[in-house]
């Protein structure tokens, strides 16, 4: 079956502009996660969704970042007034449910470059 | 705060060698540990998941061990092949509903 898909695959934007990143999880997966991978750094957890709700938003780096999920499926991560330090690969993952033994399946990521 | 460290940061070996990648974590209160593979321009592929109650998991030429009390895990790759070249990431699940990742080991297997 289809895996996790993300769009766009690459995004170049100017500082100060808003961007939206999209994630389509595996069908039937109730849990969805956003991570960020900055150059030379490890993956950093941003936010997760259980269904449409996001119980833990503490990983979002600033109030310029927000995410939503509708219909228990597609999620969008929005970055407002982008800064150069936002440049990174943004990875989305999904799992069948929120459970410690569940494997997270990752998408290919969106490479964001803020000029 | 959980911290995950991977050693070495990079490794280059000739084809056919057996090799070991190391991962250490500071907080032993984990639910599970996963090893992932990341190819350039692609997402992460889960290789092995070890539950906190387990000591090791095997898949083909890969074997991962877990010593929770000492905060260590190793990924053993037998008879390495050029197709194994990738970045290998270790991640622990601490029940915060997300994974904490190490910075990875970049492996190059020379033909």
PDB file of C-alpha atoms in Angstrom:
ATOM      1  CA  UNK A   1       0.000   0.000   0.000  1.00  0.00           C
ATOM      2  CA  UNK A   2       0.944   3.660  -0.229  1.00  0.00           C
ATOM      3  CA  UNK A   3       3.301   5.039   2.353  1.00  0.00           C
ATOM      4  CA  UNK A   4       3.412   8.445   3.985  1.00  0.00           C
ATOM      5  CA  UNK A   5       3.566  11.202   1.405  1.00  0.00           C
ATOM      6  CA  UNK A   6       4.608  14.814   1.829  1.00  0.00           C
ATOM      7  CA  UNK A   7       4.345  17.857  -0.365  1.00  0.00           C
ATOM      8  CA  UNK A   8       6.042  19.826  -1.634  1.00  0.00           C
ATOM      9  CA  UNK A   9       9.258  17.830  -1.760  1.00  0.00           C
ATOM     10  CA  UNK A  10      11.249  21.061  -1.943  1.00  0.00           C
ATOM     11  CA  UNK A  11      10.326  24.624  -1.067  1.00  0.00           C
ATOM     12  CA  UNK A  12      12.378  27.779  -1.461  1.00  0.00           C
ATOM     13  CA  UNK A  13      10.934  30.900   0.070  1.00  0.00           C
ATOM     14  CA  UNK A  14      11.954  34.381   1.037  1.00  0.00           C
ATOM     15  CA  UNK A  15      12.426  35.434   4.621  1.00  0.00           C
ATOM     16  CA  UNK A  16       9.184  36.735   6.077  1.00  0.00           C
ATOM     17  CA  UNK A  17       6.870  34.707   3.869  1.00  0.00           C
ATOM     18  CA  UNK A  18       4.472  32.047   5.188  1.00  0.00           C
ATOM     19  CA  UNK A  19       4.751  28.413   4.089  1.00  0.00           C
ATOM     20  CA  UNK A  20       2.471  25.394   4.368  1.00  0.00           C
ATOM     21  CA  UNK A  21       3.766  21.853   4.398  1.00  0.00           C
ATOM     22  CA  UNK A  22       1.440  18.930   3.844  1.00  0.00           C
ATOM     23  CA  UNK A  23       1.497  15.359   5.095  1.00  0.00           C
ATOM     24  CA  UNK A  24      -0.696  12.455   3.957  1.00  0.00           C
ATOM     25  CA  UNK A  25      -0.349   9.602   6.442  1.00  0.00           C
ATOM     26  CA  UNK A  26      -0.868   5.944   5.738  1.00  0.00           C
ATOM     27  CA  UNK A  27      -4.573   5.203   5.476  1.00  0.00           C
ATOM     28  CA  UNK A  28      -5.996   4.080   8.800  1.00  0.00           C
ATOM     29  CA  UNK A  29      -3.165   5.470  10.905  1.00  0.00           C
ATOM     30  CA  UNK A  30      -4.577   7.499  13.759  1.00  0.00           C
ATOM     31  CA  UNK A  31      -1.281   8.926  15.006  1.00  0.00           C
ATOM     32  CA  UNK A  32       0.717  11.510  13.082  1.00  0.00           C
ATOM     33  CA  UNK A  33       4.022  13.147  13.987  1.00  0.00           C
ATOM     34  CA  UNK A  34       6.049  16.082  12.696  1.00  0.00           C
ATOM     35  CA  UNK A  35       9.836  16.230  13.073  1.00  0.00           C
ATOM     36  CA  UNK A  36      12.489  18.658  11.858  1.00  0.00           C
ATOM     37  CA  UNK A  37      16.004  17.757  10.734  1.00  0.00           C
ATOM     38  CA  UNK A  38      18.325  20.742  10.551  1.00  0.00           C
ATOM     39  CA  UNK A  39      21.690  20.596   8.814  1.00  0.00           C
ATOM     40  CA  UNK A  40      24.221  18.918  11.058  1.00  0.00           C
ATOM     41  CA  UNK A  41      21.666  18.174  13.754  1.00  0.00           C
ATOM     42  CA  UNK A  42      19.517  15.239  14.673  1.00  0.00           C
ATOM     43  CA  UNK A  43      15.803  14.913  14.221  1.00  0.00           C
ATOM     44  CA  UNK A  44      13.819  17.158  16.512  1.00  0.00           C
ATOM     45  CA  UNK A  45      10.252  16.354  17.536  1.00  0.00           C
ATOM     46  CA  UNK A  46       7.772  19.135  16.823  1.00  0.00           C
ATOM     47  CA  UNK A  47       4.225  17.896  17.427  1.00  0.00           C
ATOM     48  CA  UNK A  48       2.034  14.826  17.303  1.00  0.00           C
ATOM     49  CA  UNK A  49      -1.658  14.228  16.632  1.00  0.00           C
ATOM     50  CA  UNK A  50      -3.941  11.626  18.109  1.00  0.00           C
ATOM     51  CA  UNK A  51      -6.812  11.761  15.655  1.00  0.00           C
ATOM     52  CA  UNK A  52      -7.407  15.462  15.086  1.00  0.00           C
ATOM     53  CA  UNK A  53      -6.155  16.664  18.443  1.00  0.00           C
ATOM     54  CA  UNK A  54      -2.631  17.657  19.383  1.00  0.00           C
ATOM     55  CA  UNK A  55      -2.175  17.087  23.120  1.00  0.00           C
ATOM     56  CA  UNK A  56       1.469  18.130  23.145  1.00  0.00           C
ATOM     57  CA  UNK A  57       2.591  21.247  21.302  1.00  0.00           C
ATOM     58  CA  UNK A  58       5.649  21.862  23.448  1.00  0.00           C
ATOM     59  CA  UNK A  59       8.041  20.818  20.694  1.00  0.00           C
ATOM     60  CA  UNK A  60       7.069  23.648  18.378  1.00  0.00           C
ATOM     61  CA  UNK A  61      10.056  26.032  18.339  1.00  0.00           C
ATOM     62  CA  UNK A  62       8.068  29.261  18.359  1.00  0.00           C
ATOM     63  CA  UNK A  63       4.559  30.664  18.011  1.00  0.00           C
ATOM     64  CA  UNK A  64       5.247  31.120  14.299  1.00  0.00           C
ATOM     65  CA  UNK A  65       4.766  27.371  13.946  1.00  0.00           C
ATOM     66  CA  UNK A  66       1.330  25.779  13.957  1.00  0.00           C
ATOM     67  CA  UNK A  67      -0.150  22.522  12.760  1.00  0.00           C
ATOM     68  CA  UNK A  68      -3.571  21.127  12.200  1.00  0.00           C
ATOM     69  CA  UNK A  69      -5.122  17.874  11.173  1.00  0.00           C
ATOM     70  CA  UNK A  70      -8.602  17.484   9.781  1.00  0.00           C
ATOM     71  CA  UNK A  71     -10.701  14.394   9.233  1.00  0.00           C
ATOM     72  CA  UNK A  72      -8.137  12.308  11.051  1.00  0.00           C
ATOM     73  CA  UNK A  73      -6.019  12.206   7.936  1.00  0.00           C
ATOM     74  CA  UNK A  74      -4.105  15.005   6.201  1.00  0.00           C
ATOM     75  CA  UNK A  75      -2.031  17.375   8.319  1.00  0.00           C
ATOM     76  CA  UNK A  76      -0.540  20.743   7.487  1.00  0.00           C
ATOM     77  CA  UNK A  77       2.373  22.407   9.225  1.00  0.00           C
ATOM     78  CA  UNK A  78       2.372  26.177   8.798  1.00  0.00           C
ATOM     79  CA  UNK A  79       5.345  28.418   9.415  1.00  0.00           C
ATOM     80  CA  UNK A  80       4.542  32.117   9.502  1.00  0.00           C
ATOM     81  CA  UNK A  81       7.051  34.876   8.811  1.00  0.00           C
ATOM     82  CA  UNK A  82       9.774  32.379   7.960  1.00  0.00           C
ATOM     83  CA  UNK A  83      13.309  32.940   9.191  1.00  0.00           C
ATOM     84  CA  UNK A  84      16.559  31.574   7.790  1.00  0.00           C
ATOM     85  CA  UNK A  85      16.953  29.302  10.812  1.00  0.00           C
ATOM     86  CA  UNK A  86      13.735  27.565   9.769  1.00  0.00           C
ATOM     87  CA  UNK A  87      15.631  26.018   6.852  1.00  0.00           C
ATOM     88  CA  UNK A  88      15.545  22.268   7.404  1.00  0.00           C
ATOM     89  CA  UNK A  89      13.999  19.023   6.276  1.00  0.00           C
ATOM     90  CA  UNK A  90      10.545  18.597   7.783  1.00  0.00           C
ATOM     91  CA  UNK A  91       9.584  14.961   8.202  1.00  0.00           C
ATOM     92  CA  UNK A  92       6.175  13.533   8.872  1.00  0.00           C
ATOM     93  CA  UNK A  93       5.505  10.082  10.301  1.00  0.00           C
ATOM     94  CA  UNK A  94       2.418   8.077  11.101  1.00  0.00           C
ATOM     95  CA  UNK A  95       1.594   5.017  13.127  1.00  0.00           C
ATOM     96  CA  UNK A  96      -1.493   2.893  13.503  1.00  0.00           C
ATOM     97  CA  UNK A  97      -2.112   4.251  16.968  1.00  0.00           C
ATOM     98  CA  UNK A  98      -0.427   6.012  19.826  1.00  0.00           C
ATOM     99  CA  UNK A  99       1.332   3.143  21.538  1.00  0.00           C
ATOM    100  CA  UNK A 100       4.888   2.624  22.573  1.00  0.00           C
ATOM    101  CA  UNK A 101       5.276  -0.568  20.574  1.00  0.00           C
ATOM    102  CA  UNK A 102       4.078   0.973  17.342  1.00  0.00           C
ATOM    103  CA  UNK A 103       6.556   1.564  14.544  1.00  0.00           C
ATOM    104  CA  UNK A 104       6.465   5.037  13.055  1.00  0.00           C
ATOM    105  CA  UNK A 105       6.545   5.165   9.263  1.00  0.00           C
ATOM    106  CA  UNK A 106       8.237   8.211   7.807  1.00  0.00           C
ATOM    107  CA  UNK A 107       7.582  10.212   4.675  1.00  0.00           C
ATOM    108  CA  UNK A 108      10.352  11.480   2.359  1.00  0.00           C
ATOM    109  CA  UNK A 109      10.296  14.951   3.894  1.00  0.00           C
ATOM    110  CA  UNK A 110       9.982  18.504   2.656  1.00  0.00           C
ATOM    111  CA  UNK A 111      13.237  20.388   2.194  1.00  0.00           C
ATOM    112  CA  UNK A 112      12.649  23.999   3.133  1.00  0.00           C
ATOM    113  CA  UNK A 113      15.154  26.703   2.260  1.00  0.00           C
ATOM    114  CA  UNK A 114      14.550  30.226   3.513  1.00  0.00           C
ATOM    115  CA  UNK A 115      16.604  32.832   1.695  1.00  0.00           C
TER     116      UNK A 115
ATOM    117  CA  UNK B   1      16.037  15.400  29.291  1.00  0.00           C
ATOM    118  CA  UNK B   2      16.800  12.346  27.215  1.00  0.00           C
ATOM    119  CA  UNK B   3      19.930  12.579  25.090  1.00  0.00           C
ATOM    120  CA  UNK B   4      20.949  10.040  22.483  1.00  0.00           C
ATOM    121  CA  UNK B   5      24.514   9.756  21.233  1.00  0.00           C
ATOM    122  CA  UNK B   6      25.786   7.708  18.339  1.00  0.00           C
ATOM    123  CA  UNK B   7      29.365   6.655  17.756  1.00  0.00           C
ATOM    124  CA  UNK B   8      31.072   6.781  15.345  1.00  0.00           C
ATOM    125  CA  UNK B   9      29.677   9.741  13.419  1.00  0.00           C
ATOM    126  CA  UNK B  10      31.036   8.268  10.202  1.00  0.00           C
ATOM    127  CA  UNK B  11      32.429   4.918   9.182  1.00  0.00           C
ATOM    128  CA  UNK B  12      33.959   3.600   5.976  1.00  0.00           C
ATOM    129  CA  UNK B  13      34.592  -0.123   5.554  1.00  0.00           C
ATOM    130  CA  UNK B  14      35.396  -2.499   2.694  1.00  0.00           C
ATOM    131  CA  UNK B  15      32.666  -4.761   1.437  1.00  0.00           C
ATOM    132  CA  UNK B  16      32.235  -7.979   3.390  1.00  0.00           C
ATOM    133  CA  UNK B  17      33.265  -6.660   6.780  1.00  0.00           C
ATOM    134  CA  UNK B  18      31.160  -7.130   9.875  1.00  0.00           C
ATOM    135  CA  UNK B  19      30.582  -3.881  11.729  1.00  0.00           C
ATOM    136  CA  UNK B  20      29.045  -2.462  14.879  1.00  0.00           C
ATOM    137  CA  UNK B  21      27.289   0.858  15.337  1.00  0.00           C
ATOM    138  CA  UNK B  22      26.844   2.196  18.843  1.00  0.00           C
ATOM    139  CA  UNK B  23      24.059   4.135  20.477  1.00  0.00           C
ATOM    140  CA  UNK B  24      23.837   5.390  24.042  1.00  0.00           C
ATOM    141  CA  UNK B  25      21.042   7.170  25.890  1.00  0.00           C
ATOM    142  CA  UNK B  26      21.020   9.021  29.183  1.00  0.00           C
ATOM    143  CA  UNK B  27      17.633   8.071  30.622  1.00  0.00           C
ATOM    144  CA  UNK B  28      17.074   4.325  30.928  1.00  0.00           C
ATOM    145  CA  UNK B  29      13.306   4.757  31.376  1.00  0.00           C
ATOM    146  CA  UNK B  30      12.494   3.967  27.770  1.00  0.00           C
ATOM    147  CA  UNK B  31       9.633   2.048  26.212  1.00  0.00           C
ATOM    148  CA  UNK B  32      11.530   0.935  23.143  1.00  0.00           C
ATOM    149  CA  UNK B  33      14.476   1.675  20.913  1.00  0.00           C
ATOM    150  CA  UNK B  34      14.442   1.757  17.137  1.00  0.00           C
ATOM    151  CA  UNK B  35      17.128   1.701  14.504  1.00  0.00           C
ATOM    152  CA  UNK B  36      16.380   3.510  11.265  1.00  0.00           C
ATOM    153  CA  UNK B  37      18.126   3.861   7.960  1.00  0.00           C
ATOM    154  CA  UNK B  38      18.096   7.132   6.027  1.00  0.00           C
ATOM    155  CA  UNK B  39      19.144   7.335   2.400  1.00  0.00           C
ATOM    156  CA  UNK B  40      20.029  10.719   0.833  1.00  0.00           C
ATOM    157  CA  UNK B  41      16.926  12.612  -0.219  1.00  0.00           C
ATOM    158  CA  UNK B  42      14.621  10.009   1.272  1.00  0.00           C
ATOM    159  CA  UNK B  43      12.752   9.444   4.492  1.00  0.00           C
ATOM    160  CA  UNK B  44      13.562   7.056   7.286  1.00  0.00           C
ATOM    161  CA  UNK B  45      13.103   3.329   7.033  1.00  0.00           C
ATOM    162  CA  UNK B  46      12.594   1.403  10.249  1.00  0.00           C
ATOM    163  CA  UNK B  47      15.034  -1.491  10.529  1.00  0.00           C
ATOM    164  CA  UNK B  48      14.498  -2.938  13.983  1.00  0.00           C
ATOM    165  CA  UNK B  49      12.406  -2.108  17.032  1.00  0.00           C
ATOM    166  CA  UNK B  50      13.403  -3.493  20.438  1.00  0.00           C
ATOM    167  CA  UNK B  51      10.905  -3.292  23.265  1.00  0.00           C
ATOM    168  CA  UNK B  52      12.261  -2.351  26.686  1.00  0.00           C
ATOM    169  CA  UNK B  53      11.707  -5.900  27.915  1.00  0.00           C
ATOM    170  CA  UNK B  54      13.733  -7.409  25.078  1.00  0.00           C
ATOM    171  CA  UNK B  55      17.484  -7.862  24.756  1.00  0.00           C
ATOM    172  CA  UNK B  56      17.840  -8.129  21.012  1.00  0.00           C
ATOM    173  CA  UNK B  57      16.127  -8.287  17.656  1.00  0.00           C
ATOM    174  CA  UNK B  58      17.326  -9.796  14.401  1.00  0.00           C
ATOM    175  CA  UNK B  59      16.381  -9.182  10.805  1.00  0.00           C
ATOM    176  CA  UNK B  60      18.458 -10.787   8.093  1.00  0.00           C
ATOM    177  CA  UNK B  61      22.040  -9.563   8.394  1.00  0.00           C
ATOM    178  CA  UNK B  62      21.077  -7.061  11.093  1.00  0.00           C
ATOM    179  CA  UNK B  63      21.113  -7.677  14.807  1.00  0.00           C
ATOM    180  CA  UNK B  64      20.322  -5.049  17.396  1.00  0.00           C
ATOM    181  CA  UNK B  65      20.931  -5.440  21.100  1.00  0.00           C
ATOM    182  CA  UNK B  66      19.640  -3.422  24.016  1.00  0.00           C
ATOM    183  CA  UNK B  67      21.074  -3.025  27.508  1.00  0.00           C
ATOM    184  CA  UNK B  68      18.568  -0.700  29.102  1.00  0.00           C
ATOM    185  CA  UNK B  69      20.248  -0.505  32.487  1.00  0.00           C
ATOM    186  CA  UNK B  70      23.485   0.771  31.007  1.00  0.00           C
ATOM    187  CA  UNK B  71      21.763   2.901  28.385  1.00  0.00           C
ATOM    188  CA  UNK B  72      23.340   1.231  25.379  1.00  0.00           C
ATOM    189  CA  UNK B  73      22.351  -0.358  22.111  1.00  0.00           C
ATOM    190  CA  UNK B  74      24.397  -1.764  19.266  1.00  0.00           C
ATOM    191  CA  UNK B  75      23.488  -2.469  15.671  1.00  0.00           C
ATOM    192  CA  UNK B  76      25.522  -5.292  14.177  1.00  0.00           C
ATOM    193  CA  UNK B  77      25.677  -5.576  10.396  1.00  0.00           C
ATOM    194  CA  UNK B  78      27.088  -8.819   9.067  1.00  0.00           C
ATOM    195  CA  UNK B  79      28.861  -9.184   5.728  1.00  0.00           C
ATOM    196  CA  UNK B  80      28.364  -5.546   4.753  1.00  0.00           C
ATOM    197  CA  UNK B  81      27.432  -4.660   1.178  1.00  0.00           C
ATOM    198  CA  UNK B  82      27.677  -1.400  -0.814  1.00  0.00           C
ATOM    199  CA  UNK B  83      23.881  -1.211  -0.664  1.00  0.00           C
ATOM    200  CA  UNK B  84      24.153  -0.840   3.109  1.00  0.00           C
ATOM    201  CA  UNK B  85      25.676   2.614   2.621  1.00  0.00           C
ATOM    202  CA  UNK B  86      23.377   5.089   4.343  1.00  0.00           C
ATOM    203  CA  UNK B  87      22.968   7.015   7.579  1.00  0.00           C
ATOM    204  CA  UNK B  88      21.842   4.874  10.496  1.00  0.00           C
ATOM    205  CA  UNK B  89      19.789   6.551  13.205  1.00  0.00           C
ATOM    206  CA  UNK B  90      19.028   5.315  16.679  1.00  0.00           C
ATOM    207  CA  UNK B  91      15.902   6.581  18.446  1.00  0.00           C
ATOM    208  CA  UNK B  92      14.343   5.947  21.836  1.00  0.00           C
ATOM    209  CA  UNK B  93      10.701   6.194  22.807  1.00  0.00           C
ATOM    210  CA  UNK B  94      10.260   7.625  26.287  1.00  0.00           C
ATOM    211  CA  UNK B  95       6.497   7.666  26.375  1.00  0.00           C
ATOM    212  CA  UNK B  96       6.289  11.326  25.447  1.00  0.00           C
ATOM    213  CA  UNK B  97       4.588  10.067  22.295  1.00  0.00           C
ATOM    214  CA  UNK B  98       7.599  10.921  20.174  1.00  0.00           C
ATOM    215  CA  UNK B  99      11.038   9.602  19.442  1.00  0.00           C
ATOM    216  CA  UNK B 100      14.320  11.129  20.565  1.00  0.00           C
ATOM    217  CA  UNK B 101      16.943  10.618  17.890  1.00  0.00           C
ATOM    218  CA  UNK B 102      20.698  10.455  17.839  1.00  0.00           C
ATOM    219  CA  UNK B 103      22.590  12.384  15.202  1.00  0.00           C
ATOM    220  CA  UNK B 104      23.355   9.247  13.224  1.00  0.00           C
ATOM    221  CA  UNK B 105      26.269   7.263  11.839  1.00  0.00           C
ATOM    222  CA  UNK B 106      27.095   7.752   8.164  1.00  0.00           C
ATOM    223  CA  UNK B 107      28.184   4.402   6.762  1.00  0.00           C
ATOM    224  CA  UNK B 108      30.046   3.958   3.503  1.00  0.00           C
ATOM    225  CA  UNK B 109      30.725   0.410   2.323  1.00  0.00           C
ATOM    226  CA  UNK B 110      33.403   0.354  -0.349  1.00  0.00           C
ATOM    227  CA  UNK B 111      33.012  -2.199  -3.165  1.00  0.00           C
TER     228      UNK B 111
END
